[in-house]
PDB file of C-alpha atoms in Angstrom:
ATOM      1  CA  ASP K  73      14.258 -21.425  17.640  1.00 81.00           C
ATOM      2  CA  SER K  74      13.044 -19.565  14.542  1.00 86.00           C
ATOM      3  CA  GLY K  75      16.405 -19.649  12.791  1.00 92.00           C
ATOM      4  CA  VAL K  76      16.616 -15.847  12.700  1.00 96.00           C
ATOM      5  CA  THR K  77      19.489 -14.446  14.757  1.00 96.00           C
ATOM      6  CA  GLN K  78      19.652 -10.915  16.053  1.00 97.00           C
ATOM      7  CA  THR K  79      22.533  -9.263  17.836  1.00 97.00           C
ATOM      8  CA  PRO K  80      22.958  -7.737  20.296  1.00 97.00           C
ATOM      9  CA  LYS K  81      20.058  -8.737  22.540  1.00 96.00           C
ATOM     10  CA  HIS K  82      20.321  -5.586  24.624  1.00 96.00           C
ATOM     11  CA  LEU K  83      21.823  -2.203  23.907  1.00 97.00           C
ATOM     12  CA  ILE K  84      22.026   0.838  26.154  1.00 97.00           C
ATOM     13  CA  THR K  85      23.297   4.061  24.669  1.00 97.00           C
ATOM     14  CA  ALA K  86      23.122   7.807  25.142  1.00 98.00           C
ATOM     15  CA  THR K  87      21.101  10.350  23.222  1.00 98.00           C
ATOM     16  CA  GLY K  88      22.787  11.574  20.068  1.00 97.00           C
ATOM     17  CA  GLN K  89      24.691   8.346  19.535  1.00 98.00           C
ATOM     18  CA  ARG K  90      24.578   5.883  16.639  1.00 98.00           C
ATOM     19  CA  VAL K  91      24.048   2.122  16.872  1.00 98.00           C
ATOM     20  CA  THR K  92      23.925  -0.809  14.481  1.00 98.00           C
ATOM     21  CA  LEU K  93      21.609  -3.782  14.895  1.00 98.00           C
ATOM     22  CA  ARG K  94      22.401  -6.962  13.067  1.00 98.00           C
ATOM     23  CA  CYS K  95      20.172  -9.716  11.699  1.00 98.00           C
ATOM     24  CA  SER K  96      20.951 -13.070  10.105  1.00 98.00           C
ATOM     25  CA  PRO K  97      17.917 -14.536   8.333  1.00 96.00           C
ATOM     26  CA  ARG K  98      16.910 -18.173   8.168  1.00 95.00           C
ATOM     27  CA  SER K  99      18.892 -20.240   5.740  1.00 94.00           C
ATOM     28  CA  GLY K 100      17.368 -19.877   2.285  1.00 90.00           C
ATOM     29  CA  ASP K 101      15.234 -16.816   3.083  1.00 92.00           C
ATOM     30  CA  LEU K 102      15.893 -13.918   0.731  1.00 91.00           C
ATOM     31  CA  SER K 103      13.663 -11.311   2.320  1.00 90.00           C
ATOM     32  CA  VAL K 104      14.387  -9.458   5.550  1.00 93.00           C
ATOM     33  CA  TYR K 105      12.015  -7.150   7.394  1.00 93.00           C
ATOM     34  CA  TRP K 106      12.626  -4.778  10.279  1.00 96.00           C
ATOM     35  CA  TYR K 107       9.930  -3.912  12.811  1.00 95.00           C
ATOM     36  CA  GLN K 108       9.849  -1.611  15.800  1.00 96.00           C
ATOM     37  CA  GLN K 109       7.798  -2.485  18.872  1.00 94.00           C
ATOM     38  CA  SER K 110       7.074   0.261  21.353  1.00 91.00           C
ATOM     39  CA  LEU K 111       4.422   0.706  24.029  1.00 84.00           C
ATOM     40  CA  ASP K 112       2.747   3.656  22.352  1.00 83.00           C
ATOM     41  CA  GLN K 113       3.056   2.650  18.670  1.00 83.00           C
ATOM     42  CA  GLY K 114       2.752  -1.115  18.885  1.00 88.00           C
ATOM     43  CA  LEU K 115       4.430  -3.151  16.153  1.00 91.00           C
ATOM     44  CA  GLN K 116       5.391  -0.969  13.211  1.00 92.00           C
ATOM     45  CA  PHE K 117       6.943  -2.074   9.938  1.00 92.00           C
ATOM     46  CA  LEU K 118      10.102  -0.157   9.155  1.00 95.00           C
ATOM     47  CA  ILE K 119      11.667  -1.528   5.990  1.00 94.00           C
ATOM     48  CA  GLN K 120      12.002  -4.615   3.804  1.00 91.00           C
ATOM     49  CA  TYR K 121      14.909  -5.911   1.739  1.00 92.00           C
ATOM     50  CA  TYR K 122      14.871  -8.646  -0.825  1.00 89.00           C
ATOM     51  CA  ASN K 123      18.089 -10.187  -2.106  1.00 91.00           C
ATOM     52  CA  GLY K 124      20.062  -7.059  -1.354  1.00 93.00           C
ATOM     53  CA  GLU K 125      17.607  -4.497  -2.651  1.00 92.00           C
ATOM     54  CA  GLU K 126      15.192  -2.307  -0.759  1.00 92.00           C
ATOM     55  CA  ARG K 127      11.662  -3.529  -1.500  1.00 87.00           C
ATOM     56  CA  ALA K 128       9.320  -1.566   0.742  1.00 87.00           C
ATOM     57  CA  LYS K 129       9.477   1.217   3.276  1.00 89.00           C
ATOM     58  CA  GLY K 130       7.182   1.815   6.179  1.00 89.00           C
ATOM     59  CA  ASN K 131       7.309   4.250   9.067  1.00 82.00           C
ATOM     60  CA  ILE K 132      11.075   4.569   9.101  1.00 93.00           C
ATOM     61  CA  LEU K 133      12.633   7.822  10.240  1.00 94.00           C
ATOM     62  CA  GLU K 134      15.246   9.576   8.105  1.00 96.00           C
ATOM     63  CA  ARG K 135      17.723   9.062  10.957  1.00 97.00           C
ATOM     64  CA  PHE K 136      17.369   5.315  10.432  1.00 97.00           C
ATOM     65  CA  SER K 137      18.777   3.336   7.538  1.00 97.00           C
ATOM     66  CA  ALA K 138      19.258  -0.293   6.657  1.00 97.00           C
ATOM     67  CA  GLN K 139      21.004  -2.507   4.174  1.00 97.00           C
ATOM     68  CA  GLN K 140      21.204  -6.142   3.194  1.00 97.00           C
ATOM     69  CA  PHE K 141      24.562  -7.604   2.296  1.00 97.00           C
ATOM     70  CA  PRO K 142      25.478 -10.228  -0.324  1.00 96.00           C
ATOM     71  CA  ASP K 143      25.438 -12.953   2.340  1.00 95.00           C
ATOM     72  CA  LEU K 144      21.847 -11.801   3.052  1.00 95.00           C
ATOM     73  CA  HIS K 145      22.427 -10.606   6.583  1.00 97.00           C
ATOM     74  CA  SER K 146      21.004  -7.191   7.300  1.00 98.00           C
ATOM     75  CA  GLU K 147      21.905  -4.244   9.473  1.00 98.00           C
ATOM     76  CA  LEU K 148      19.691  -1.483  10.823  1.00 98.00           C
ATOM     77  CA  ASN K 149      21.531   1.743  11.592  1.00 98.00           C
ATOM     78  CA  LEU K 150      19.983   4.197  14.019  1.00 98.00           C
ATOM     79  CA  SER K 151      21.637   7.592  14.395  1.00 97.00           C
ATOM     80  CA  SER K 152      21.158  10.807  16.389  1.00 97.00           C
ATOM     81  CA  LEU K 153      19.283   8.689  18.882  1.00 98.00           C
ATOM     82  CA  GLU K 154      16.492  10.184  20.956  1.00 97.00           C
ATOM     83  CA  LEU K 155      14.809   8.927  24.104  1.00 96.00           C
ATOM     84  CA  GLY K 156      11.751   8.048  22.029  1.00 95.00           C
ATOM     85  CA  ASP K 157      13.765   5.586  19.963  1.00 96.00           C
ATOM     86  CA  SER K 158      13.883   3.235  22.936  1.00 97.00           C
ATOM     87  CA  ALA K 159      12.043   0.124  21.766  1.00 96.00           C
ATOM     88  CA  LEU K 160      12.321  -3.510  20.826  1.00 96.00           C
ATOM     89  CA  TYR K 161      13.554  -3.936  17.259  1.00 97.00           C
ATOM     90  CA  PHE K 162      12.662  -7.152  15.496  1.00 96.00           C
ATOM     91  CA  CYS K 163      14.020  -8.657  12.359  1.00 96.00           C
ATOM     92  CA  ALA K 164      12.004 -11.204  10.408  1.00 94.00           C
ATOM     93  CA  SER K 165      12.748 -13.224   7.313  1.00 93.00           C
ATOM     94  CA  SER K 166      10.731 -15.077   4.729  1.00 89.00           C
ATOM     95  CA  VAL K 167      10.922 -16.773   1.375  1.00 85.00           C
ATOM     96  CA  ILE K 168       9.480 -14.115  -0.854  1.00 74.00           C
ATOM     97  CA  ALA K 169       6.140 -15.212  -2.208  1.00 60.00           C
ATOM     98  CA  GLU K 170       2.510 -14.288  -1.836  1.00 57.00           C
ATOM     99  CA  ASN K 171       0.842 -15.431   1.366  1.00 57.00           C
ATOM    100  CA  THR K 172       4.154 -16.291   2.907  1.00 71.00           C
ATOM    101  CA  GLU K 173       4.791 -16.344   6.625  1.00 81.00           C
ATOM    102  CA  ALA K 174       7.578 -14.484   8.375  1.00 87.00           C
ATOM    103  CA  PHE K 175       9.881 -15.895  11.054  1.00 91.00           C
ATOM    104  CA  PHE K 176      10.984 -13.511  13.758  1.00 93.00           C
ATOM    105  CA  GLY K 177      14.180 -13.150  15.717  1.00 95.00           C
ATOM    106  CA  GLN K 178      14.158 -12.552  19.457  1.00 93.00           C
ATOM    107  CA  GLY K 179      14.722  -8.858  19.013  1.00 95.00           C
ATOM    108  CA  THR K 180      17.169  -6.230  20.183  1.00 97.00           C
ATOM    109  CA  ARG K 181      16.042  -4.132  23.095  1.00 96.00           C
ATOM    110  CA  LEU K 182      17.393  -0.617  22.668  1.00 97.00           C
ATOM    111  CA  THR K 183      17.415   1.747  25.613  1.00 97.00           C
ATOM    112  CA  VAL K 184      18.413   5.353  24.987  1.00 97.00           C
ATOM    113  CA  VAL K 185      19.345   7.263  28.129  1.00 97.00           C
TER     114      VAL K 185
ATOM    115  CA  GLY U 141      -4.682   1.484   3.729  1.00 77.00           C
ATOM    116  CA  ASN U 142      -4.590  -1.888   5.411  1.00 83.00           C
ATOM    117  CA  SER U 143      -5.368  -2.125   9.101  1.00 90.00           C
ATOM    118  CA  VAL U 144      -6.080  -4.670  11.813  1.00 94.00           C
ATOM    119  CA  THR U 145      -8.183  -4.058  14.895  1.00 95.00           C
ATOM    120  CA  GLN U 146      -8.080  -6.356  17.920  1.00 94.00           C
ATOM    121  CA  MET U 147     -10.284  -6.389  20.951  1.00 83.00           C
ATOM    122  CA  GLU U 148      -8.844  -4.357  23.751  1.00 79.00           C
ATOM    123  CA  GLY U 149      -7.253  -6.173  26.615  1.00 82.00           C
ATOM    124  CA  PRO U 150      -5.981  -7.241  28.899  1.00 94.00           C
ATOM    125  CA  VAL U 151      -7.909 -10.484  29.106  1.00 96.00           C
ATOM    126  CA  THR U 152      -7.780 -12.426  32.373  1.00 97.00           C
ATOM    127  CA  LEU U 153      -9.151 -15.966  32.559  1.00 97.00           C
ATOM    128  CA  SER U 154      -9.092 -18.941  34.854  1.00 97.00           C
ATOM    129  CA  GLU U 155      -7.499 -22.152  33.689  1.00 97.00           C
ATOM    130  CA  GLU U 156      -9.805 -24.275  31.470  1.00 97.00           C
ATOM    131  CA  ALA U 157     -11.941 -21.258  30.508  1.00 97.00           C
ATOM    132  CA  PHE U 158     -12.966 -20.561  26.915  1.00 97.00           C
ATOM    133  CA  LEU U 159     -10.997 -17.915  25.075  1.00 97.00           C
ATOM    134  CA  THR U 160     -12.054 -15.584  22.286  1.00 97.00           C
ATOM    135  CA  ILE U 161      -9.940 -12.698  21.029  1.00 97.00           C
ATOM    136  CA  ASN U 162     -11.671 -10.685  18.329  1.00 97.00           C
ATOM    137  CA  CYS U 163      -9.856  -9.459  15.244  1.00 97.00           C
ATOM    138  CA  THR U 164     -11.227  -7.539  12.274  1.00 97.00           C
ATOM    139  CA  TYR U 165      -9.352  -6.192   9.304  1.00 95.00           C
ATOM    140  CA  THR U 166      -9.496  -3.725   6.458  1.00 92.00           C
ATOM    141  CA  ALA U 167      -7.535  -4.556   3.337  1.00 86.00           C
ATOM    142  CA  THR U 168      -7.569  -4.244  -0.405  1.00 78.00           C
ATOM    143  CA  GLY U 169      -7.243  -7.417  -2.387  1.00 75.00           C
ATOM    144  CA  TYR U 170      -7.192 -10.790  -0.703  1.00 80.00           C
ATOM    145  CA  PRO U 171      -4.937 -10.803   2.342  1.00 88.00           C
ATOM    146  CA  SER U 172      -3.563 -13.750   4.248  1.00 89.00           C
ATOM    147  CA  LEU U 173      -4.324 -13.627   7.957  1.00 93.00           C
ATOM    148  CA  PHE U 174      -2.150 -14.661  10.882  1.00 94.00           C
ATOM    149  CA  TRP U 175      -2.092 -14.946  14.624  1.00 97.00           C
ATOM    150  CA  TYR U 176       1.295 -14.460  16.268  1.00 96.00           C
ATOM    151  CA  VAL U 177       2.072 -15.039  19.947  1.00 96.00           C
ATOM    152  CA  GLN U 178       4.746 -13.327  22.021  1.00 94.00           C
ATOM    153  CA  TYR U 179       5.747 -14.966  25.290  1.00 93.00           C
ATOM    154  CA  PRO U 180       7.450 -12.803  27.914  1.00 88.00           C
ATOM    155  CA  GLY U 181      10.959 -11.830  26.856  1.00 83.00           C
ATOM    156  CA  GLU U 182      10.730 -13.581  23.495  1.00 86.00           C
ATOM    157  CA  GLY U 183      10.153 -12.776  19.861  1.00 88.00           C
ATOM    158  CA  LEU U 184       6.990 -13.384  17.897  1.00 92.00           C
ATOM    159  CA  GLN U 185       6.032 -16.918  16.979  1.00 93.00           C
ATOM    160  CA  LEU U 186       3.540 -17.828  14.312  1.00 92.00           C
ATOM    161  CA  LEU U 187       0.555 -19.500  15.975  1.00 96.00           C
ATOM    162  CA  LEU U 188      -1.684 -20.125  12.962  1.00 96.00           C
ATOM    163  CA  LYS U 189      -2.599 -18.755   9.564  1.00 94.00           C
ATOM    164  CA  ALA U 190      -5.282 -18.799   6.874  1.00 94.00           C
ATOM    165  CA  THR U 191      -4.732 -17.813   3.291  1.00 89.00           C
ATOM    166  CA  LYS U 192      -8.223 -17.642   1.792  1.00 89.00           C
ATOM    167  CA  ALA U 193     -11.831 -17.145   2.743  1.00 92.00           C
ATOM    168  CA  ASP U 194     -13.387 -19.877   4.927  1.00 94.00           C
ATOM    169  CA  ASP U 195      -9.991 -21.402   5.686  1.00 95.00           C
ATOM    170  CA  LYS U 196      -9.547 -22.470   9.295  1.00 97.00           C
ATOM    171  CA  GLY U 197      -6.107 -22.207  10.839  1.00 96.00           C
ATOM    172  CA  SER U 198      -5.394 -24.323  13.901  1.00 97.00           C
ATOM    173  CA  ASN U 199      -2.471 -25.097  16.189  1.00 96.00           C
ATOM    174  CA  LYS U 200      -1.972 -26.130  19.826  1.00 95.00           C
ATOM    175  CA  GLY U 201      -5.737 -26.106  20.435  1.00 97.00           C
ATOM    176  CA  PHE U 202      -6.183 -22.593  19.027  1.00 98.00           C
ATOM    177  CA  GLU U 203      -8.410 -21.989  15.998  1.00 98.00           C
ATOM    178  CA  ALA U 204      -9.380 -19.074  13.786  1.00 98.00           C
ATOM    179  CA  THR U 205     -11.573 -18.964  10.687  1.00 98.00           C
ATOM    180  CA  TYR U 206     -11.081 -16.476   7.843  1.00 96.00           C
ATOM    181  CA  ARG U 207     -14.478 -14.783   7.415  1.00 96.00           C
ATOM    182  CA  LYS U 208     -14.450 -12.555   4.362  1.00 92.00           C
ATOM    183  CA  GLU U 209     -18.074 -11.496   4.739  1.00 93.00           C
ATOM    184  CA  THR U 210     -17.417 -10.042   8.190  1.00 94.00           C
ATOM    185  CA  THR U 211     -13.697  -9.292   7.569  1.00 95.00           C
ATOM    186  CA  SER U 212     -12.852 -11.137  10.774  1.00 96.00           C
ATOM    187  CA  PHE U 213     -10.343 -13.686  12.055  1.00 97.00           C
ATOM    188  CA  HIS U 214     -11.261 -14.312  15.691  1.00 98.00           C
ATOM    189  CA  LEU U 215      -8.960 -16.488  17.786  1.00 98.00           C
ATOM    190  CA  GLU U 216     -10.548 -19.191  19.973  1.00 98.00           C
ATOM    191  CA  LYS U 217      -9.438 -21.895  22.353  1.00 98.00           C
ATOM    192  CA  GLY U 218     -11.743 -24.190  24.219  1.00 97.00           C
ATOM    193  CA  SER U 219      -9.697 -24.605  27.391  1.00 96.00           C
ATOM    194  CA  VAL U 220      -6.813 -22.275  28.184  1.00 97.00           C
ATOM    195  CA  GLN U 221      -3.795 -23.151  30.306  1.00 97.00           C
ATOM    196  CA  VAL U 222      -1.506 -21.030  32.439  1.00 97.00           C
ATOM    197  CA  SER U 223       1.182 -21.561  29.809  1.00 96.00           C
ATOM    198  CA  ASP U 224      -0.994 -19.719  27.250  1.00 97.00           C
ATOM    199  CA  SER U 225      -0.359 -16.441  29.065  1.00 97.00           C
ATOM    200  CA  ALA U 226       1.224 -14.202  26.447  1.00 96.00           C
ATOM    201  CA  VAL U 227       0.513 -11.340  24.058  1.00 95.00           C
ATOM    202  CA  TYR U 228      -1.445 -12.295  20.950  1.00 97.00           C
ATOM    203  CA  PHE U 229      -1.212 -10.347  17.702  1.00 96.00           C
ATOM    204  CA  CYS U 230      -3.513 -10.559  14.723  1.00 96.00           C
ATOM    205  CA  ALA U 231      -1.826  -9.633  11.436  1.00 94.00           C
ATOM    206  CA  LEU U 232      -2.306  -9.596   7.703  1.00 91.00           C
ATOM    207  CA  THR U 233      -0.182  -9.522   4.599  1.00 86.00           C
ATOM    208  CA  TYR U 234      -1.197  -7.498   1.624  1.00 72.00           C
ATOM    209  CA  ALA U 235      -1.130 -10.010  -1.191  1.00 60.00           C
ATOM    210  CA  GLY U 236      -0.330  -7.558  -3.889  1.00 61.00           C
ATOM    211  CA  GLY U 237       2.100  -4.874  -4.984  1.00 60.00           C
ATOM    212  CA  THR U 238       5.757  -5.313  -4.151  1.00 58.00           C
ATOM    213  CA  SER U 239       5.685  -5.767  -0.381  1.00 58.00           C
ATOM    214  CA  TYR U 240       5.213  -9.518  -0.237  1.00 64.00           C
ATOM    215  CA  GLY U 241       5.214 -10.745   3.315  1.00 71.00           C
ATOM    216  CA  LYS U 242       5.090  -7.324   4.953  1.00 82.00           C
ATOM    217  CA  LEU U 243       2.860  -7.699   8.007  1.00 88.00           C
ATOM    218  CA  THR U 244       0.352  -5.209   9.332  1.00 90.00           C
ATOM    219  CA  PHE U 245      -0.315  -5.922  13.011  1.00 93.00           C
ATOM    220  CA  GLY U 246      -3.125  -5.266  15.403  1.00 94.00           C
ATOM    221  CA  GLN U 247      -2.275  -3.633  18.713  1.00 93.00           C
ATOM    222  CA  GLY U 248      -1.937  -6.915  20.572  1.00 94.00           C
ATOM    223  CA  THR U 249      -4.018  -8.473  23.349  1.00 95.00           C
ATOM    224  CA  ILE U 250      -2.455  -9.433  26.663  1.00 95.00           C
ATOM    225  CA  LEU U 251      -3.810 -12.730  27.979  1.00 96.00           C
ATOM    226  CA  THR U 252      -3.254 -13.796  31.574  1.00 97.00           C
ATOM    227  CA  VAL U 253      -4.454 -17.202  32.716  1.00 97.00           C
ATOM    228  CA  HIS U 254      -4.686 -17.928  36.451  1.00 96.00           C
ATOM    229  CA  PRO U 255      -4.568 -21.437  37.961  1.00 95.00           C
TER     230      PRO U 255
END
C-alpha cells in the first residue's frame, strides 16, 4: 500500500459527460501529480500541484482541469468526454524536493462509451 | 526536452534466466533515474532509484547503474521468477526548474516469465 488513495477505481460514462476523479496523497506529502496511461500514448504527465497551487502543466487538454484543496486532496475534472479519453488515470504524491520519489495510487480506470 | 527510451518488448524468459532491460535517456541538468514496476491491475511501484552518476540502485535482486557517459540506466536481474512478470518503466526527474518530482517515463517493457 503506497498510502495514496484514488477513487473511484472504475468509472464508465458516456461521451459528452463530465467526471471527477479524486486523490488523497500520502500523509505529509504536499505535491500531487496526475498522469494518464493509455495504450497509444503510454504514461503522460498531466499536471502538478504543490500545497494548493498549480506548479507544472504537461499534456493536459483544455477540457481537463484539476485543483488541490486545503486538506491537500486533489480532484481531476474531465469534461466533454470523448472515446479517446478512455484510460487509466494515476495520481502520485511526493514531498517536494529535488531527486524525490513519487508514490502512486492504484489508478482510476475510465471507460467512455 | 527530456525523454526516456526503453528497449522494445515484450520480453519472454524462462524462470532463472538473466534479465536485462535497456534504458537510455536525454535530459538537461542532472536527472535522478528510476525504475518503476506495474503488476497486473495495480498502480506503479518504485523498484529502485539512483540520484547521481555511478550510483547503483538495487532492490529485490534487481540492479541498475546510473551511467552518465552513456546516458543509460539498464535494469538487470540475475535470476528471474514467475512473480517478476510485470511491466517495467524507466523514468527520470528533471532536477531543475519548478517541476520537482515530475516524472518522464519510457514506454514500458512487458516482461513475462514462464516456469
